[in-house]
CSV table of C-alpha atoms in Angstrom, one decimal:
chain,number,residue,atom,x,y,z
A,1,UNK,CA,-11.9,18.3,6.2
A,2,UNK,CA,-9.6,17.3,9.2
A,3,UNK,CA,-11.7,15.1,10.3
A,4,UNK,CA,-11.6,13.3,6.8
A,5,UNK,CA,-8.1,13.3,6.6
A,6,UNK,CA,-7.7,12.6,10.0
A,7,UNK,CA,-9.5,9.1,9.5
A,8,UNK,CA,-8.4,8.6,5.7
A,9,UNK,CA,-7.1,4.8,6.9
A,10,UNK,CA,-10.7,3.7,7.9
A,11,UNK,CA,-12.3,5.3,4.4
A,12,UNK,CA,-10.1,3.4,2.3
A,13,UNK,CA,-9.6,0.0,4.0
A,14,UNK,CA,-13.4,0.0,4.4
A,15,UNK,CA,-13.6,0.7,0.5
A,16,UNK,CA,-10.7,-2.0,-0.1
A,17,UNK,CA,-13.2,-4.9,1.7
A,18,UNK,CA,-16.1,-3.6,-0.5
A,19,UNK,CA,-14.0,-3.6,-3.9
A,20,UNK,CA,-12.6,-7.3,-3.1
A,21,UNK,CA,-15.0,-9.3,-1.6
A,22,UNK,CA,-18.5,-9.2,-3.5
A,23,UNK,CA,-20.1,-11.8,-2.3
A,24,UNK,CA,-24.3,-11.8,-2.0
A,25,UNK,CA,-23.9,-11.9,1.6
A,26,UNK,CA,-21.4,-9.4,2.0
A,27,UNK,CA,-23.2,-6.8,-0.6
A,28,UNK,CA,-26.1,-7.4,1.7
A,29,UNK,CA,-24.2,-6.5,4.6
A,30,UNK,CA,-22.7,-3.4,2.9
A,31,UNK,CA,-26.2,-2.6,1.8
A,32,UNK,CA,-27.5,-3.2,5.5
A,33,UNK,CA,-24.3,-0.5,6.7
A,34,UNK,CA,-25.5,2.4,4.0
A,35,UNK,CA,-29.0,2.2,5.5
A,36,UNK,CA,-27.8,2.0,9.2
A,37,UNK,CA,-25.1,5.5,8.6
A,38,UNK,CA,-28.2,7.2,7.3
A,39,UNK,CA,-30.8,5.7,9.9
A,40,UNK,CA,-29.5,5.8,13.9
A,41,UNK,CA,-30.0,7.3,17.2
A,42,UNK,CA,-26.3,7.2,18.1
A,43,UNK,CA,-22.8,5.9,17.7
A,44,UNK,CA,-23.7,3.2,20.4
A,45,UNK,CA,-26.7,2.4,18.9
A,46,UNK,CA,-25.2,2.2,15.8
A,47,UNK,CA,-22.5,-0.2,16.9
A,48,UNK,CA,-24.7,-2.6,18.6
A,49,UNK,CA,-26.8,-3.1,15.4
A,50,UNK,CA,-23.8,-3.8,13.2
A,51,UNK,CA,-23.0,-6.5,15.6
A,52,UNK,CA,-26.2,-8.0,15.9
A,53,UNK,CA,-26.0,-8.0,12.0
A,54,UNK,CA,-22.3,-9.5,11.9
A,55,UNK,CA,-23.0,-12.4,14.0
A,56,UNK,CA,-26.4,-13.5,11.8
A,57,UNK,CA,-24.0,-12.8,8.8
A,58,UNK,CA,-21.2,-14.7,9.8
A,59,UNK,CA,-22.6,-18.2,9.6
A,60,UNK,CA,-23.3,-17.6,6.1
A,61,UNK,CA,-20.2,-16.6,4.6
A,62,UNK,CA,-18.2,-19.6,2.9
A,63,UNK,CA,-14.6,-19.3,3.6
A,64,UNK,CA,-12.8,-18.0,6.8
A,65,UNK,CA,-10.7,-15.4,4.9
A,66,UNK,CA,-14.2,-13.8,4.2
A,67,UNK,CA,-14.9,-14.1,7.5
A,68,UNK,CA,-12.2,-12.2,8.9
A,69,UNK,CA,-12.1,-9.3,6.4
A,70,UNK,CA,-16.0,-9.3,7.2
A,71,UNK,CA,-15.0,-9.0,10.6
A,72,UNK,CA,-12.3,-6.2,10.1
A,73,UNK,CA,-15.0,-4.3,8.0
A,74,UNK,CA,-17.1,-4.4,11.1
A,75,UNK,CA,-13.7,-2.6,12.8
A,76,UNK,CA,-13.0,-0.2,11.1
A,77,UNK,CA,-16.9,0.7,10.9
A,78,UNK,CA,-16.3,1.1,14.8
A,79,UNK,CA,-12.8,3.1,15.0
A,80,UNK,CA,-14.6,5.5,12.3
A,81,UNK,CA,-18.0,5.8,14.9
A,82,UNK,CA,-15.4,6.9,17.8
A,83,UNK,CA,-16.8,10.3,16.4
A,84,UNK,CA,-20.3,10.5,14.8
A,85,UNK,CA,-18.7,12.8,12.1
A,86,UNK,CA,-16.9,10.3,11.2
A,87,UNK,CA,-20.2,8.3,9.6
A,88,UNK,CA,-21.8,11.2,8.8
A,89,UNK,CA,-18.7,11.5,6.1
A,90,UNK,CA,-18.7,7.9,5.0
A,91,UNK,CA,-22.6,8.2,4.4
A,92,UNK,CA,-21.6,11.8,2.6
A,93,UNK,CA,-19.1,9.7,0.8
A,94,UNK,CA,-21.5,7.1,-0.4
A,95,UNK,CA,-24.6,9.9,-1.3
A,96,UNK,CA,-22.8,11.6,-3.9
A,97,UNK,CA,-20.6,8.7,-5.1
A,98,UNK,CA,-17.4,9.5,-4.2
A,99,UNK,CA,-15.8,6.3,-3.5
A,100,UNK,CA,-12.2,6.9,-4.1
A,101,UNK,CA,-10.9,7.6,-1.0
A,102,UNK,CA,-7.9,8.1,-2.4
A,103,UNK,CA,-8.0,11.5,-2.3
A,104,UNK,CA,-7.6,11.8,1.2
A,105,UNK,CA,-4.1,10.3,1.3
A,106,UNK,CA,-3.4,12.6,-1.7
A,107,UNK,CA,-4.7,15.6,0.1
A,108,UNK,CA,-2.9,14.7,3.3
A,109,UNK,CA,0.5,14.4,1.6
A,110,UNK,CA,-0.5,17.9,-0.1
A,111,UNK,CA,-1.2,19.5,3.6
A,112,UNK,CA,2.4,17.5,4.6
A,113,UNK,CA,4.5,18.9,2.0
A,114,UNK,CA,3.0,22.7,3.4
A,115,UNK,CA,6.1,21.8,6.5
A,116,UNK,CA,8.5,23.8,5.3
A,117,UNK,CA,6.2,26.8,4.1
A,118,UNK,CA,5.5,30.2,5.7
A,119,UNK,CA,1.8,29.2,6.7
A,120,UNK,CA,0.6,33.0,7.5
A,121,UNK,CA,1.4,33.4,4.3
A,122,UNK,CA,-2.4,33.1,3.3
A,123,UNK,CA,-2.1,34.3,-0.8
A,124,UNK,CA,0.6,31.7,-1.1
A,125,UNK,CA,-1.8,29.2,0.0
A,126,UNK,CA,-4.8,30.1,-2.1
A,127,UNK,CA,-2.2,30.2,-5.0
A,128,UNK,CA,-1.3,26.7,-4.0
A,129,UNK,CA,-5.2,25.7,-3.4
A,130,UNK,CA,-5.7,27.5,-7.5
A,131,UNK,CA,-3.3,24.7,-8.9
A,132,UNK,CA,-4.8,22.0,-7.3
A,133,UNK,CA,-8.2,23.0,-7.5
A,134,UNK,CA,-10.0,20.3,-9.1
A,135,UNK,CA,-8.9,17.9,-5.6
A,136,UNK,CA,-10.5,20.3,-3.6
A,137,UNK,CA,-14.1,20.6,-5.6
A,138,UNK,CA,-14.2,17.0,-5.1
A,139,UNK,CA,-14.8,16.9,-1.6
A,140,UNK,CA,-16.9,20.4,-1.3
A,141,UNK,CA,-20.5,18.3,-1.0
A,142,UNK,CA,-18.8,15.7,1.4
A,143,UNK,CA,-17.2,18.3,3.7
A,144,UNK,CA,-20.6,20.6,3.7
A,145,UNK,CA,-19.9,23.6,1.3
A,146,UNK,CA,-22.1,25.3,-0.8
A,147,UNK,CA,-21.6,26.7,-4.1
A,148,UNK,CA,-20.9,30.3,-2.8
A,149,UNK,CA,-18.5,28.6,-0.2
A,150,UNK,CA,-16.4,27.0,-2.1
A,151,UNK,CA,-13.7,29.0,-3.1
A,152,UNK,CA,-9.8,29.0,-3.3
A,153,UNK,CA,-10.1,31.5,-0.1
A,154,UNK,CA,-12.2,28.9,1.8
A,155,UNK,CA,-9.7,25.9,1.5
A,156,UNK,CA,-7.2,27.9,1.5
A,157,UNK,CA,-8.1,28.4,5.1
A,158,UNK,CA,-8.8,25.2,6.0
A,159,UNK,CA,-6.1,23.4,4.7
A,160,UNK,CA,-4.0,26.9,7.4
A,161,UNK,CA,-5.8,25.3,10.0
A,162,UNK,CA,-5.3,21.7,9.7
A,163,UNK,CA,-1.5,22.4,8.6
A,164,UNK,CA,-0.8,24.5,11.9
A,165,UNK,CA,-2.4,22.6,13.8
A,166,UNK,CA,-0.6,19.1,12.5
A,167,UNK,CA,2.6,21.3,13.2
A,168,UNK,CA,2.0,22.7,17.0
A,169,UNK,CA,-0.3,19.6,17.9
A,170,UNK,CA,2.7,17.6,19.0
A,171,UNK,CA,4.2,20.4,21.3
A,172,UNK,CA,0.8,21.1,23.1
A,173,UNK,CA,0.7,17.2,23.8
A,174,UNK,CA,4.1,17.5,25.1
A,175,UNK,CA,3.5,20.0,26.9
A,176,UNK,CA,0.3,18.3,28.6
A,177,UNK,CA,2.2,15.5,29.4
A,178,UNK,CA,4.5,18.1,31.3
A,179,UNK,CA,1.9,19.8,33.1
A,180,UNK,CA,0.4,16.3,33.8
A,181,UNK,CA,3.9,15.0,35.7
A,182,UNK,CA,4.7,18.9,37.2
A,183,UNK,CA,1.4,18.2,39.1
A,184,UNK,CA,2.3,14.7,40.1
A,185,UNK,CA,5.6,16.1,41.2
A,186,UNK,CA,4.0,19.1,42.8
A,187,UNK,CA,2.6,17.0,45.8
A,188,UNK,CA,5.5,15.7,47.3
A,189,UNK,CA,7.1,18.6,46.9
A,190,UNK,CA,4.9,21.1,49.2
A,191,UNK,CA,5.7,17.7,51.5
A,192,UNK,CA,9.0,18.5,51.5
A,193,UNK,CA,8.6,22.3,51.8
A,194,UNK,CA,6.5,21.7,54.8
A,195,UNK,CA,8.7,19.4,56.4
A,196,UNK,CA,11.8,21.9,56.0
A,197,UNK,CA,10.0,24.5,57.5
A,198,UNK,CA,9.0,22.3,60.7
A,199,UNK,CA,12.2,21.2,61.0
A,200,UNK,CA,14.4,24.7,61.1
A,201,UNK,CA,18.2,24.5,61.3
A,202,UNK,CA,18.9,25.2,64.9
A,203,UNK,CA,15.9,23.6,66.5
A,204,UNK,CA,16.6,20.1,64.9
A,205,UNK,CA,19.5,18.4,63.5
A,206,UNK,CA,19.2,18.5,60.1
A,207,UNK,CA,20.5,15.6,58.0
A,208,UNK,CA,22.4,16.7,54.7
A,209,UNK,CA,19.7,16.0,52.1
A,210,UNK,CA,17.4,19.0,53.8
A,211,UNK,CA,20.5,21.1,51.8
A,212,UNK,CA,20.2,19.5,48.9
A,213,UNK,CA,18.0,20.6,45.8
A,214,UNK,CA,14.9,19.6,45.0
A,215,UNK,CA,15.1,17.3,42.2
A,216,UNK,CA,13.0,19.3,39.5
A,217,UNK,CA,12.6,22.4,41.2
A,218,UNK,CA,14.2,24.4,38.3
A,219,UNK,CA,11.9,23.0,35.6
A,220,UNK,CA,9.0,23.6,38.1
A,221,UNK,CA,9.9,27.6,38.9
A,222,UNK,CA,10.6,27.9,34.8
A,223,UNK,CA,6.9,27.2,33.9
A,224,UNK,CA,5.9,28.5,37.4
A,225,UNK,CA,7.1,32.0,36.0
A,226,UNK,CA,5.6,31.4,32.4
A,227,UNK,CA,2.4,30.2,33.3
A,228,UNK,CA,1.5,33.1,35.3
A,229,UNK,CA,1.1,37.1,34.6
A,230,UNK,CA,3.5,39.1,36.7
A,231,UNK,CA,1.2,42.5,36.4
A,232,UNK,CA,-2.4,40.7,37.4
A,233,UNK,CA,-0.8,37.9,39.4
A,234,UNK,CA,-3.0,35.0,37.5
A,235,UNK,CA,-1.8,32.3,37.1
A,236,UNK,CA,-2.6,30.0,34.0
A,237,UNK,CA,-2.3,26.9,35.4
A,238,UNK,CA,-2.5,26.0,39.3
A,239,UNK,CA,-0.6,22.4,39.7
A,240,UNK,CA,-2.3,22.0,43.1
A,241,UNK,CA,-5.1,21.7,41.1
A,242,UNK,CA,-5.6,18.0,39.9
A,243,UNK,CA,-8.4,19.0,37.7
A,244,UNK,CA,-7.5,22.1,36.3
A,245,UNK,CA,-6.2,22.1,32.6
């Protein structure tokens, strides 16, 4: 279901070419994409045979407004094969007829409006699932859910998952980007530590900025201290390691 949601702008601007332009050429294209999501060895392979198509197609079509939405079909097609479950939806979408994709921007505005609400709170979420029931049963054959799957429980679940995750994903991103410059920074700092300690007050003349702070040293012993386990010793993440996560 995330994953639908998650690419509801491809769905429907694909649909939006296929509703307006109707042209023989370009229902033979569209014909030519159904067979190709159902019939290819891989997103690559996949890709390359819709180009091969568009450029015999091209020459055919009349106008160069046709051209170019023919050409931004042939995008969208590729943004949605970033992820093979991507086509394997639009082909789901297609099998059982389902070609309002509407629906996704309606559920995503329902898992939106969830912000504010306590989302542990898993009855009040199958209660909210029971009113809107008939949106849900609409996509139970494209997301992959049998009869005896399909129940307020089950979406209710779903739509925990995709809603906690829409509202912690940005923090964890933050917080890579964090970890990503605390290990740039991390370098240059044991440099400095290193030279400080060959350089002792006393032995050498030390100029005033050996004195000084460390720019970003108290962010740096902050997560230092939270990203490690004071009775084991582990430490969670290692910023001298590049490759670590």
């Amino acid at each position: 279901m995330k994953a639908a949601i998650d690419a509801k702008h491809y769905f429907i601007s694909i649909d939006q070419v296929e509703l307006r332009y109707r042209g023989l050429k370009q229902q033979e294209f569209y014909n030519f994409v159904e067979r190709l999501l159902d019939d290819h060895e891989n997103t690559n392979a996949f890709r390359e045979q819709l180009q091969i198509r568009l450029t015999d197609t091209l020459p055919e079509i009349k106008t160069e407004e046709e051209k170019i939405a023919l050409q931004n079909y042939v995008k969208y097609l590729n943004k949605l094969s970033n992820n093979e479950l991507g086509l394997q939806l639009l082909s789901r979408f297609k099998a059982y007829q389902l070609d309002d994709y509407s629906i996704l921007r309606v559920l995503s505005n329902f898992i939106r409006n969830l912000d504010k609400r306590d989302l542990l709170d898993i009855k009040d979420l199958v209660s909210l699932v029971n009113h809107n029931y008939s949106m849900f049963e609409k996509l139970r054959d494209v997301i992959g859910l049998d009869q005896n799957q399909s129940t307020p429980e089950t979406y209710a679940l779903m739509i925990q998952f995709i809603a906690l995750y829409n509202r912690h994903g940005i923090l964890y991103l933050k917080f890579n980007d964090l970890v990503r410059v605390l290990r740039q920074w991390y370098k240059p700092y044991q440099a400095i530590l290193s030279i400080r300690k060959e350089y002792t007050f006393g032995t050498y003349k030390q100029p005033k900025a050996f004195k000084e702070p460390i720019p970003g040293i108290d962010i740096y012993e902050k997560y230092k201290k939270l990203l490690s386990d004071k009775k084991t010793g582990m430490v969670f993440i290692n910023f001298s390691h590049e490759h670590q996560i």
